[in-house]
Coordinates of C-alpha atoms in Angstrom, one line a residue:
M1 CA -35.4 1.2 -14.3
Y2 CA -36.0 3.4 -11.3
T3 CA -33.0 5.3 -9.7
L4 CA -33.4 7.1 -6.4
G5 CA -31.1 10.0 -5.6
I6 CA -30.6 11.1 -2.0
N7 CA -28.9 14.2 -0.5
A8 CA -28.4 14.1 3.2
A9 CA -24.8 14.6 4.4
F10 CA -25.0 18.3 4.9
H11 CA -28.0 20.5 4.5
D12 CA -31.0 21.0 2.1
C13 CA -31.8 17.3 2.3
S14 CA -33.6 16.1 -0.8
A15 CA -34.6 13.2 -2.9
A16 CA -35.1 12.7 -6.7
L17 CA -36.4 9.8 -8.7
V18 CA -35.5 9.0 -12.3
R19 CA -37.1 6.4 -14.5
D20 CA -35.2 5.4 -17.6
G21 CA -33.5 8.7 -17.9
R22 CA -36.5 10.9 -17.2
V23 CA -37.0 12.7 -13.9
I24 CA -40.3 11.7 -12.3
A25 CA -40.1 13.7 -9.1
A26 CA -37.8 15.8 -6.9
S27 CA -38.5 17.2 -3.5
E28 CA -36.8 18.9 -0.5
E29 CA -37.3 17.7 3.1
E30 CA -37.8 21.2 4.5
R31 CA -41.1 21.5 2.6
F32 CA -42.6 18.6 4.6
T33 CA -41.0 19.1 8.0
G34 CA -41.2 22.9 8.2
I35 CA -37.5 23.1 9.2
K36 CA -35.7 25.4 6.8
H37 CA -32.8 23.7 4.9
G38 CA -34.0 20.4 6.4
K39 CA -31.4 20.4 9.2
R40 CA -28.3 22.2 10.3
P41 CA -25.1 21.2 8.4
V42 CA -23.3 19.9 11.4
P43 CA -21.7 16.4 11.8
F44 CA -24.1 15.1 14.4
T45 CA -27.1 15.5 12.0
A46 CA -25.6 13.6 9.1
W47 CA -27.7 10.5 10.1
Q48 CA -31.0 12.2 9.2
L49 CA -32.4 11.0 5.9
P50 CA -35.0 12.9 3.9
F51 CA -37.7 10.3 4.5
H52 CA -40.6 12.7 3.6
A53 CA -39.0 13.7 0.3
I54 CA -38.3 10.1 -0.6
D55 CA -41.8 9.2 0.3
D56 CA -43.2 11.9 -1.9
C57 CA -41.1 10.8 -4.9
L58 CA -42.2 7.2 -4.5
R59 CA -45.9 8.3 -4.1
Q60 CA -45.7 10.4 -7.3
A61 CA -44.3 7.4 -9.2
G62 CA -46.9 5.1 -7.6
I63 CA -44.2 2.7 -6.3
V64 CA -42.7 1.5 -3.1
L65 CA -39.0 1.5 -2.1
A66 CA -38.7 -2.2 -3.1
D67 CA -39.5 -1.2 -6.7
V68 CA -36.4 1.0 -6.8
H69 CA -33.5 -0.6 -8.7
H70 CA -30.6 1.6 -7.6
I71 CA -30.0 4.2 -4.8
A72 CA -27.4 6.9 -5.3
Y73 CA -26.2 8.9 -2.2
S74 CA -24.5 12.2 -3.1
F75 CA -21.5 11.9 -0.8
D76 CA -18.6 9.4 -0.9
P77 CA -17.1 8.8 2.5
S78 CA -14.1 7.0 1.1
L79 CA -13.0 10.3 -0.5
L80 CA -13.0 12.0 2.9
D81 CA -10.8 9.3 4.5
Q82 CA -8.9 6.9 2.3
S83 CA -7.6 5.1 5.3
A84 CA -11.2 3.9 6.0
V85 CA -11.3 1.9 2.7
T86 CA -10.4 -1.8 3.0
P87 CA -8.5 -3.6 0.2
E88 CA -11.8 -5.3 -0.8
G89 CA -13.4 -1.9 -1.3
G90 CA -15.5 -1.9 1.8
I91 CA -15.5 1.0 4.4
L92 CA -14.3 0.7 7.9
L93 CA -16.0 2.8 10.6
P94 CA -13.6 5.2 12.2
L95 CA -13.6 4.9 15.9
E96 CA -10.9 7.3 17.1
P97 CA -12.4 10.7 17.7
S98 CA -8.9 12.3 17.7
R99 CA -7.8 10.9 14.4
H100 CA -8.3 14.1 12.4
G101 CA -7.6 16.5 15.2
A102 CA -4.4 17.7 13.7
A103 CA -4.9 16.3 10.1
G104 CA -4.7 19.7 8.5
P105 CA -7.0 22.0 6.6
G106 CA -10.4 20.7 5.7
H107 CA -10.6 18.1 8.5
S108 CA -12.3 18.2 11.9
P109 CA -12.2 16.1 15.1
W110 CA -15.9 15.5 14.3
D111 CA -15.1 13.7 11.0
P112 CA -15.2 10.2 12.5
L113 CA -18.7 10.7 13.8
F114 CA -19.7 12.2 10.5
L115 CA -18.3 9.4 8.6
C116 CA -19.9 6.8 10.9
Y117 CA -23.3 8.4 10.2
V118 CA -22.8 8.6 6.4
V119 CA -21.5 5.0 6.1
N120 CA -24.6 3.8 8.0
A121 CA -27.1 5.6 5.8
P122 CA -28.2 2.3 4.2
R123 CA -29.1 1.0 7.7
Q124 CA -31.0 4.2 8.4
L125 CA -33.0 3.8 5.2
A126 CA -33.8 0.2 6.0
A127 CA -35.0 0.7 9.6
A128 CA -35.6 4.3 10.6
A129 CA -38.5 5.5 8.4
P130 CA -41.1 7.5 10.5
L131 CA -44.1 5.3 11.4
H132 CA -46.6 7.4 9.4
L133 CA -44.5 6.8 6.3
A134 CA -43.5 3.2 6.9
G135 CA -45.9 1.7 4.4
R136 CA -43.9 2.8 1.4
F137 CA -40.6 1.6 2.9
R138 CA -41.6 -1.9 3.9
G139 CA -40.5 -4.9 2.0
M140 CA -36.9 -4.0 1.4
G141 CA -34.3 -5.3 4.0
L142 CA -30.8 -4.0 4.6
S143 CA -29.2 -6.5 2.3
D144 CA -31.5 -5.5 -0.6
I145 CA -30.7 -1.8 0.1
Q146 CA -26.9 -2.4 0.3
E147 CA -26.9 -4.3 -3.0
R148 CA -28.6 -1.3 -4.7
W149 CA -26.7 1.5 -2.9
V150 CA -23.9 3.6 -4.4
F151 CA -22.0 6.4 -2.7
L152 CA -21.1 9.1 -5.3
D153 CA -18.6 12.0 -5.3
H154 CA -20.5 15.1 -4.1
H155 CA -19.0 17.4 -6.8
L156 CA -19.7 14.8 -9.5
C157 CA -23.4 15.0 -8.4
H158 CA -23.3 18.8 -8.7
E159 CA -21.7 18.4 -12.2
A160 CA -24.2 15.8 -13.4
S161 CA -27.1 17.9 -12.1
A162 CA -25.9 20.6 -14.5
Y163 CA -24.7 18.8 -17.7
L164 CA -27.3 16.1 -17.6
A165 CA -30.2 18.5 -17.1
S166 CA -29.1 21.4 -19.2
P167 CA -30.4 22.2 -22.7
F168 CA -26.9 22.2 -24.1
Q169 CA -25.2 19.5 -26.1
S170 CA -21.6 20.2 -25.4
P171 CA -21.2 22.6 -22.5
A172 CA -18.3 23.5 -20.3
V173 CA -19.2 22.7 -16.7
L174 CA -18.3 24.7 -13.6
T175 CA -19.4 23.8 -10.0
M176 CA -18.6 25.9 -6.9
D177 CA -19.8 25.4 -3.3
G178 CA -18.6 25.4 0.3
R179 CA -17.2 21.9 0.2
G180 CA -17.9 18.4 -0.7
E181 CA -15.7 15.5 0.6
G182 CA -12.7 17.8 0.3
V183 CA -13.3 19.6 -3.0
T184 CA -14.8 23.0 -3.4
T185 CA -14.6 23.7 -7.1
S186 CA -14.8 21.5 -10.3
Y187 CA -14.1 22.3 -14.0
G188 CA -15.2 20.0 -16.8
H189 CA -16.5 19.4 -20.3
F190 CA -19.5 17.4 -21.5
S191 CA -19.1 16.4 -25.1
A192 CA -20.3 13.5 -27.3
G193 CA -22.2 12.0 -24.4
K194 CA -19.1 11.8 -22.1
Y195 CA -18.0 14.0 -19.2
T196 CA -14.4 14.9 -18.7
R197 CA -13.3 16.5 -15.5
L198 CA -10.4 19.0 -16.2
K199 CA -9.4 20.0 -12.7
Q200 CA -10.5 20.7 -9.1
I201 CA -9.7 23.0 -6.3
E202 CA -9.6 21.5 -2.8
M203 CA -10.0 22.7 0.8
P204 CA -9.3 25.2 2.4
H205 CA -9.6 27.2 -0.9
S206 CA -13.4 27.7 -1.1
L207 CA -15.4 30.6 -2.5
G208 CA -18.5 29.3 -0.7
L209 CA -16.9 29.2 2.7
L210 CA -15.4 32.7 2.3
Y211 CA -18.8 34.0 1.5
E212 CA -20.2 32.1 4.5
E213 CA -17.5 33.7 6.8
V214 CA -18.3 37.2 5.6
T215 CA -22.0 36.5 6.1
R216 CA -21.4 35.6 9.8
Y217 CA -19.1 38.6 10.1
L218 CA -21.9 40.9 9.0
G219 CA -24.1 39.6 11.7
F220 CA -26.6 37.4 9.8
L221 CA -28.1 34.5 11.7
H222 CA -27.3 31.6 9.5
A223 CA -24.4 30.8 7.1
S224 CA -27.2 30.1 4.5
D225 CA -28.1 33.8 4.6
E226 CA -25.5 34.6 1.8
Y227 CA -28.3 35.8 -0.4
K228 CA -28.8 38.7 2.0
V229 CA -25.2 39.7 1.6
M230 CA -25.6 39.7 -2.2
A231 CA -28.7 42.0 -1.8
L232 CA -26.9 44.3 0.7
A233 CA -24.0 44.7 -1.7
S234 CA -26.0 46.9 -4.1
Y235 CA -26.1 49.6 -1.4
G236 CA -22.4 49.8 -1.0
Q237 CA -19.2 50.8 -2.8
P238 CA -16.1 48.4 -3.2
E239 CA -14.1 50.4 -0.7
F240 CA -12.5 47.1 0.7
R241 CA -11.9 45.4 -2.6
D242 CA -8.1 45.4 -2.0
V243 CA -8.7 43.6 1.4
F244 CA -10.5 40.8 -0.4
R245 CA -7.9 40.7 -3.2
D246 CA -5.3 40.1 -0.5
I247 CA -7.5 37.2 0.8
L248 CA -8.4 35.7 -2.6
H249 CA -5.6 35.4 -5.1
L250 CA -5.9 34.4 -8.7
D251 CA -3.4 31.7 -9.6
G252 CA -3.0 32.5 -13.3
D253 CA -4.1 29.1 -14.3
G254 CA -7.9 29.5 -14.0
G255 CA -7.9 28.9 -10.2
F256 CA -7.6 30.7 -7.0
L257 CA -5.9 30.5 -3.6
L258 CA -7.4 31.6 -0.3
E259 CA -5.5 33.1 2.6
P260 CA -6.9 32.9 6.1
A261 CA -9.5 35.7 6.1
R262 CA -8.8 37.1 9.7
L263 CA -11.7 39.6 9.1
D264 CA -11.5 41.1 12.5
E265 CA -7.9 42.1 11.9
R266 CA -8.4 43.3 8.4
L267 CA -11.9 45.0 8.7
G268 CA -12.4 45.7 12.4
P269 CA -15.0 44.3 14.8
P270 CA -17.9 42.3 13.3
R271 CA -21.5 43.5 13.3
G272 CA -23.4 42.1 16.2
R273 CA -26.7 40.4 15.5
G274 CA -29.5 42.9 15.5
E275 CA -27.2 45.9 15.3
P276 CA -28.1 48.6 12.7
L277 CA -26.5 48.2 9.3
A278 CA -23.9 50.9 8.7
Q279 CA -22.4 52.0 5.4
R280 CA -19.2 50.2 6.3
H281 CA -21.2 46.9 6.3
M282 CA -22.7 47.6 2.9
D283 CA -19.2 48.5 1.5
I284 CA -17.8 45.2 2.8
A285 CA -20.6 43.2 1.1
R286 CA -20.1 45.1 -2.2
S287 CA -16.3 44.5 -2.0
L288 CA -16.7 40.8 -1.5
Q289 CA -19.3 40.5 -4.3
S290 CA -17.0 42.4 -6.6
V291 CA -14.0 40.2 -6.0
L292 CA -16.1 37.1 -6.3
E293 CA -17.3 38.2 -9.7
E294 CA -13.7 39.0 -10.8
T295 CA -12.6 35.6 -9.6
V296 CA -15.3 33.6 -11.4
L297 CA -14.8 35.5 -14.6
H298 CA -11.1 34.5 -14.4
M299 CA -12.2 30.9 -13.9
T300 CA -14.6 30.9 -16.9
E301 CA -12.1 32.4 -19.2
W302 CA -9.6 29.6 -18.4
L303 CA -12.4 27.0 -18.8
Q304 CA -13.5 28.4 -22.2
R305 CA -9.9 28.3 -23.5
Q306 CA -9.5 24.7 -22.3
T307 CA -12.8 23.4 -23.8
G308 CA -13.5 25.7 -26.8
A309 CA -17.1 25.4 -25.7
S310 CA -19.6 28.2 -26.5
E311 CA -22.0 27.2 -23.7
L312 CA -21.5 26.9 -19.9
C313 CA -23.7 25.2 -17.3
M314 CA -23.1 25.8 -13.6
A315 CA -24.2 24.3 -10.3
G316 CA -23.2 24.4 -6.6
G317 CA -24.4 26.8 -4.0
V318 CA -22.2 29.7 -5.3
A319 CA -24.1 29.5 -8.6
L320 CA -27.2 30.7 -6.8
N321 CA -25.6 34.1 -6.7
C322 CA -27.6 35.7 -9.5
V323 CA -25.6 38.9 -9.7
M324 CA -22.4 36.8 -10.3
N325 CA -24.3 34.7 -12.9
S326 CA -25.3 37.8 -14.8
R327 CA -21.7 39.2 -14.8
V328 CA -20.6 35.8 -16.2
A329 CA -23.3 35.9 -18.9
R330 CA -22.7 39.5 -19.8
D331 CA -18.9 39.8 -19.6
G332 CA -17.7 36.2 -19.7
P333 CA -16.4 34.3 -22.8
F334 CA -19.5 32.0 -23.2
D335 CA -22.4 32.7 -25.6
R336 CA -24.9 31.1 -23.3
V337 CA -25.0 30.3 -19.6
W338 CA -27.4 27.9 -17.9
V339 CA -27.7 27.4 -14.1
Q340 CA -29.4 24.4 -12.6
P341 CA -32.3 25.9 -10.5
A342 CA -31.6 23.7 -7.5
A343 CA -28.0 24.6 -7.7
G344 CA -27.3 24.1 -4.0
D345 CA -26.9 20.8 -2.2
A346 CA -30.6 19.9 -2.8
G347 CA -29.7 19.5 -6.5
T348 CA -27.1 16.8 -5.8
A349 CA -30.0 14.3 -5.3
L350 CA -31.0 15.1 -8.8
G351 CA -27.5 14.8 -10.1
A352 CA -26.9 11.5 -8.3
A353 CA -30.0 9.9 -9.7
L354 CA -29.3 11.2 -13.3
Y355 CA -25.6 10.2 -13.2
L356 CA -26.2 6.7 -12.0
D357 CA -29.1 6.2 -14.4
D358 CA -26.9 7.5 -17.3
Q359 CA -24.0 5.2 -16.4
L360 CA -26.2 2.1 -16.2
R361 CA -28.3 2.7 -19.2
G362 CA -25.6 3.9 -21.5
Q363 CA -28.1 5.3 -24.0
G364 CA -27.5 9.0 -23.6
R365 CA -29.7 11.8 -22.2
R366 CA -33.5 11.7 -22.5
W367 CA -34.5 14.7 -20.4
V368 CA -34.0 18.4 -20.3
M369 CA -35.0 20.5 -17.2
E370 CA -37.5 22.8 -18.8
D371 CA -39.1 23.8 -15.5
A372 CA -38.5 23.0 -11.8
C373 CA -42.1 21.9 -10.9
L374 CA -41.2 18.4 -9.7
G375 CA -42.8 18.3 -6.3
P376 CA -46.3 17.2 -5.1
S377 CA -49.5 18.7 -6.4
Y378 CA -53.0 18.6 -5.0
E379 CA -56.3 18.2 -6.9
D380 CA -59.3 20.5 -6.3
E381 CA -61.1 17.7 -4.5
E382 CA -58.4 17.5 -1.9
I383 CA -58.1 21.3 -1.6
E384 CA -61.8 21.7 -1.1
E385 CA -61.9 19.0 1.6
T386 CA -59.2 21.0 3.5
L387 CA -61.2 24.2 3.1
E388 CA -64.4 22.5 4.3
R389 CA -62.7 20.9 7.2
A390 CA -61.3 24.3 8.3
G391 CA -64.8 25.8 8.1
L392 CA -63.7 28.6 5.8
K393 CA -65.7 30.8 3.4
Y394 CA -64.5 30.3 -0.1
R395 CA -65.8 30.3 -3.6
R396 CA -64.9 28.3 -6.7
E397 CA -63.9 30.5 -9.7
E398 CA -64.4 29.5 -13.3
D399 CA -61.2 31.5 -14.1
I400 CA -59.0 31.7 -11.1
A401 CA -56.3 33.6 -13.0
A402 CA -58.7 36.4 -13.9
A403 CA -60.1 36.5 -10.4
A404 CA -56.6 36.8 -8.9
A405 CA -55.7 39.5 -11.5
R406 CA -58.7 41.7 -10.5
L407 CA -57.5 41.6 -6.8
L408 CA -54.0 42.4 -7.8
A409 CA -55.2 45.3 -9.9
Q410 CA -56.8 46.6 -6.6
D411 CA -53.3 46.5 -5.0
K412 CA -54.2 43.4 -3.0
V413 CA -51.5 40.8 -2.1
V414 CA -52.5 37.4 -3.3
A415 CA -51.0 34.0 -2.2
W416 CA -50.9 31.7 -5.3
F417 CA -51.0 27.9 -4.7
Q418 CA -51.2 26.0 -8.0
G419 CA -49.9 22.7 -9.5
R420 CA -46.7 20.9 -8.6
M421 CA -44.4 22.4 -6.1
E422 CA -41.1 23.8 -7.2
F423 CA -37.7 22.0 -6.6
G424 CA -35.0 24.4 -5.4
P425 CA -35.0 27.7 -3.4
R426 CA -37.1 29.9 -5.8
A427 CA -40.9 30.1 -6.0
L428 CA -41.6 30.1 -9.7
G429 CA -45.4 30.4 -9.9
S430 CA -46.6 27.3 -8.0
R431 CA -46.1 28.4 -4.4
S432 CA -45.8 32.2 -4.8
I433 CA -47.0 35.5 -3.3
L434 CA -48.1 37.8 -6.1
A435 CA -48.5 41.6 -6.0
S436 CA -48.7 44.6 -8.3
P437 CA -45.4 46.1 -9.3
L438 CA -47.0 49.6 -9.8
D439 CA -46.9 50.6 -6.1
P440 CA -43.4 51.9 -5.1
H441 CA -44.2 50.9 -1.5
M442 CA -45.0 47.3 -2.4
Q443 CA -41.5 46.0 -1.8
M444 CA -41.5 47.4 1.8
R445 CA -45.0 46.1 2.3
L446 CA -44.0 42.6 1.3
N447 CA -40.8 42.6 3.4
D448 CA -42.9 43.6 6.4
L449 CA -45.5 40.9 5.6
K450 CA -42.7 38.2 5.4
D451 CA -40.7 39.8 8.3
R452 CA -37.7 40.3 6.1
E453 CA -35.0 43.0 6.2
D454 CA -35.9 46.3 4.5
F455 CA -33.0 46.2 2.0
R456 CA -34.0 43.0 0.3
P457 CA -35.6 43.3 -3.1
V458 CA -38.6 41.5 -4.6
A459 CA -38.5 39.9 -8.1
P460 CA -40.6 40.4 -11.2
A461 CA -42.3 37.7 -13.2
V462 CA -42.9 38.8 -16.8
L463 CA -44.4 37.3 -20.0
E464 CA -41.4 35.9 -21.8
E465 CA -42.4 37.3 -25.2
R466 CA -42.7 40.8 -23.6
A467 CA -39.6 40.6 -21.4
H468 CA -37.3 42.5 -23.7
E469 CA -39.7 45.5 -23.7
W470 CA -39.1 45.9 -20.0
F471 CA -35.6 44.6 -19.2
D472 CA -32.2 44.9 -20.9
A473 CA -31.7 41.5 -22.7
M474 CA -27.9 42.0 -22.7
G475 CA -27.8 42.4 -26.5
R476 CA -29.7 39.2 -27.2
A477 CA -32.8 39.0 -29.3
E478 CA -34.8 37.4 -26.5
L479 CA -34.7 37.3 -22.7
H480 CA -35.1 33.7 -21.4
S481 CA -34.8 33.4 -17.6
P482 CA -37.4 30.8 -16.3
F483 CA -35.6 30.1 -13.1
M484 CA -35.0 33.6 -11.7
L485 CA -31.2 33.1 -11.5
F486 CA -30.0 36.2 -13.4
V487 CA -30.4 39.9 -12.9
Y488 CA -31.2 42.3 -15.7
D489 CA -31.3 46.1 -15.9
V490 CA -34.8 47.6 -15.9
L491 CA -35.1 49.7 -19.0
P492 CA -34.9 53.4 -18.1
E493 CA -38.2 54.1 -19.9
C494 CA -40.0 51.4 -17.8
A495 CA -38.4 52.2 -14.4
D496 CA -41.2 54.4 -13.2
R497 CA -43.9 52.0 -14.3
I498 CA -42.7 49.0 -12.2
P499 CA -40.9 50.6 -9.2
A500 CA -41.6 47.8 -6.8
V501 CA -39.3 45.3 -8.6
R502 CA -36.4 47.7 -9.4
H503 CA -33.6 47.3 -6.9
I504 CA -31.5 50.2 -5.8
D505 CA -28.9 49.5 -8.4
G506 CA -31.5 49.5 -11.2
T507 CA -31.6 45.8 -11.7
A508 CA -34.3 43.1 -11.2
R509 CA -34.0 39.3 -10.7
V510 CA -36.3 38.4 -13.6
Q511 CA -38.4 35.3 -14.1
T512 CA -39.8 34.9 -17.6
V513 CA -43.0 32.9 -18.0
R514 CA -44.1 30.8 -21.0
R515 CA -47.6 29.4 -21.4
E516 CA -46.4 25.8 -21.9
Q517 CA -44.4 25.9 -18.7
N518 CA -47.2 27.1 -16.4
P519 CA -50.5 27.9 -18.1
R520 CA -52.4 29.4 -15.1
Y521 CA -49.4 31.5 -14.0
Y522 CA -49.1 32.8 -17.6
E523 CA -52.8 33.6 -17.7
V524 CA -52.7 35.7 -14.4
L525 CA -49.9 37.8 -16.0
R526 CA -52.0 38.2 -19.2
A527 CA -55.1 39.1 -17.2
F528 CA -53.2 41.7 -15.1
E529 CA -51.8 43.3 -18.3
A530 CA -55.3 43.6 -19.7
L531 CA -56.3 45.4 -16.6
C532 CA -53.3 47.6 -15.9
G533 CA -51.2 47.6 -19.1
V534 CA -48.2 45.9 -17.5
P535 CA -47.3 42.3 -18.2
V536 CA -45.2 42.1 -15.0
L537 CA -46.1 41.0 -11.4
V538 CA -44.1 40.8 -8.2
N539 CA -43.4 37.2 -7.4
T540 CA -41.9 36.2 -4.0
S541 CA -42.0 32.9 -2.2
F542 CA -45.2 31.8 -0.4
N543 CA -43.7 31.5 3.1
T544 CA -43.6 33.7 6.2
R545 CA -41.2 34.4 9.1
G546 CA -38.3 32.3 8.1
R547 CA -40.4 29.2 7.3
P548 CA -39.9 27.1 4.2
V549 CA -42.1 27.6 1.2
V550 CA -45.5 26.0 1.8
C551 CA -46.1 22.6 0.4
T552 CA -49.6 21.4 1.3
P553 CA -53.1 23.1 1.3
R554 CA -52.9 23.0 5.1
D555 CA -49.6 24.8 5.0
A556 CA -51.1 27.4 2.7
L557 CA -54.0 28.1 5.0
E558 CA -51.7 28.4 8.1
A559 CA -49.4 30.9 6.3
F560 CA -52.4 32.8 4.9
Y561 CA -54.1 33.2 8.3
T562 CA -50.9 34.1 10.2
S563 CA -49.9 36.9 7.9
P564 CA -51.5 40.0 6.4
L565 CA -52.1 38.5 3.0
D566 CA -55.3 39.6 1.4
A567 CA -56.4 36.6 -0.6
L568 CA -55.5 33.0 -1.4
A569 CA -55.9 31.6 -4.9
I570 CA -55.6 27.8 -4.2
G571 CA -56.5 25.5 -7.0
S572 CA -59.8 26.7 -8.5
F573 CA -60.8 28.3 -5.2
L574 CA -60.5 31.9 -3.8
V575 CA -60.4 32.7 -0.1
E576 CA -60.5 36.3 1.0
K577 CA -60.0 37.8 4.4
Q578 CA -62.9 39.8 5.8
R579 CA -61.4 43.0 7.1

């Protein structure tokens, strides 16, 4: 049984394909179109479906759309407007643009247009595939699609993406984002194969939207730049913590209430785009981050008391805040914390497919998300054809990991393109830029190469069995962080040996690497250690100047030759620039 999950209502459009409980493929539309986050999260783009991501999932499975038995869309329009639901369970298209003009918090005059687009998503899938992809979408008419189509609650898809993918048997579940249909936060418990939702928090009370508002106030270009605010927070002091405590109130029952932020009134004029960052801006970022952590700790304490669980899994865009995740893991009530690596909206396609498959099969879980490499891969023959067509000089290496390590030991910056592309926002050793952590100037060099702000850190990849020798494992016997979603203190005795990956606050966003997850990536770490005595490399995403992470060999060559990268290790081939 094939089940296709689709995320398209807001941003980070994506698709995932599940066969009999096992995930076959998952991809994000941005990787194929070159448009970061797939599209802007505005009502008049809701009609756009992730056709390229769907096509990739079908291609990887060797099927066409007509072979799919069920289609799960990670947004339920009936939850946004109950008046649009007919007694027979159908959905009426709203036609009055002013219906929600004064409908209260969480609604917009644009809602009718948004609903119209979402409700018509099956028609889009039936008729609007780009011509160059049409072959895999033929043979399935609108009536066939409508029979197989299910709209699912957005937060349920976030929840399922966590509890149905996690390694835990009976976890508590917490999801936090900007908003779904009208919900911003969900609490639940997965036990004995069944999920029980405990409570939810609704609009306008949203941790994600508050963080977005501060991101805009601090002058960053996109609401999706929240990760920049998290990085900036390390340079500040919580001087404005009381301001954010006045905005964000704990309710004493595991939840929170949000007052209108009115940041201009409370904090003064916002930073203009392109203006220098002042200490005040850093202090505002730190204050917001501090209050976010306090709030989520309060939430997890309530959730643990309600469930008695020893393990927690999280999803939703707020769960991409790795500093917050680490605070929960270190100071929270749970013994273990797992975060779904595509925790943002892209992951709802995965959750939608897993949830519907689980409900229909009724035979329990059959899959655990051990790694995030679920996208397309390219064989050496296809890579070499691209290199030949481009007329480039290259050489085939018997041991590409050893060849790359030799260049890294010479302080060269190497683009690393291997195997299946990652699903989610982090490059985890398939579409990465690698560099030596020994040079204290490497972080600045990489930020310049990628045209990023100077304050942003770069992350270390480390052999998992050696990680505890370099980073504080928070009192645990081992450090296991394959998805780069937690920060750890760099051990004092190691700080001077890997200065490039140590953030100003002494932490690093660590990725641990095991051989069975990614053999070539593991081997390049081992080869670098043999040469330099350090089992750590800098790993940042293989993209440049605000573009998405590269997907195809052609994307890799374009990024390589339009940036000051030194070498490209692509499949078994090495390409070096002639200076």
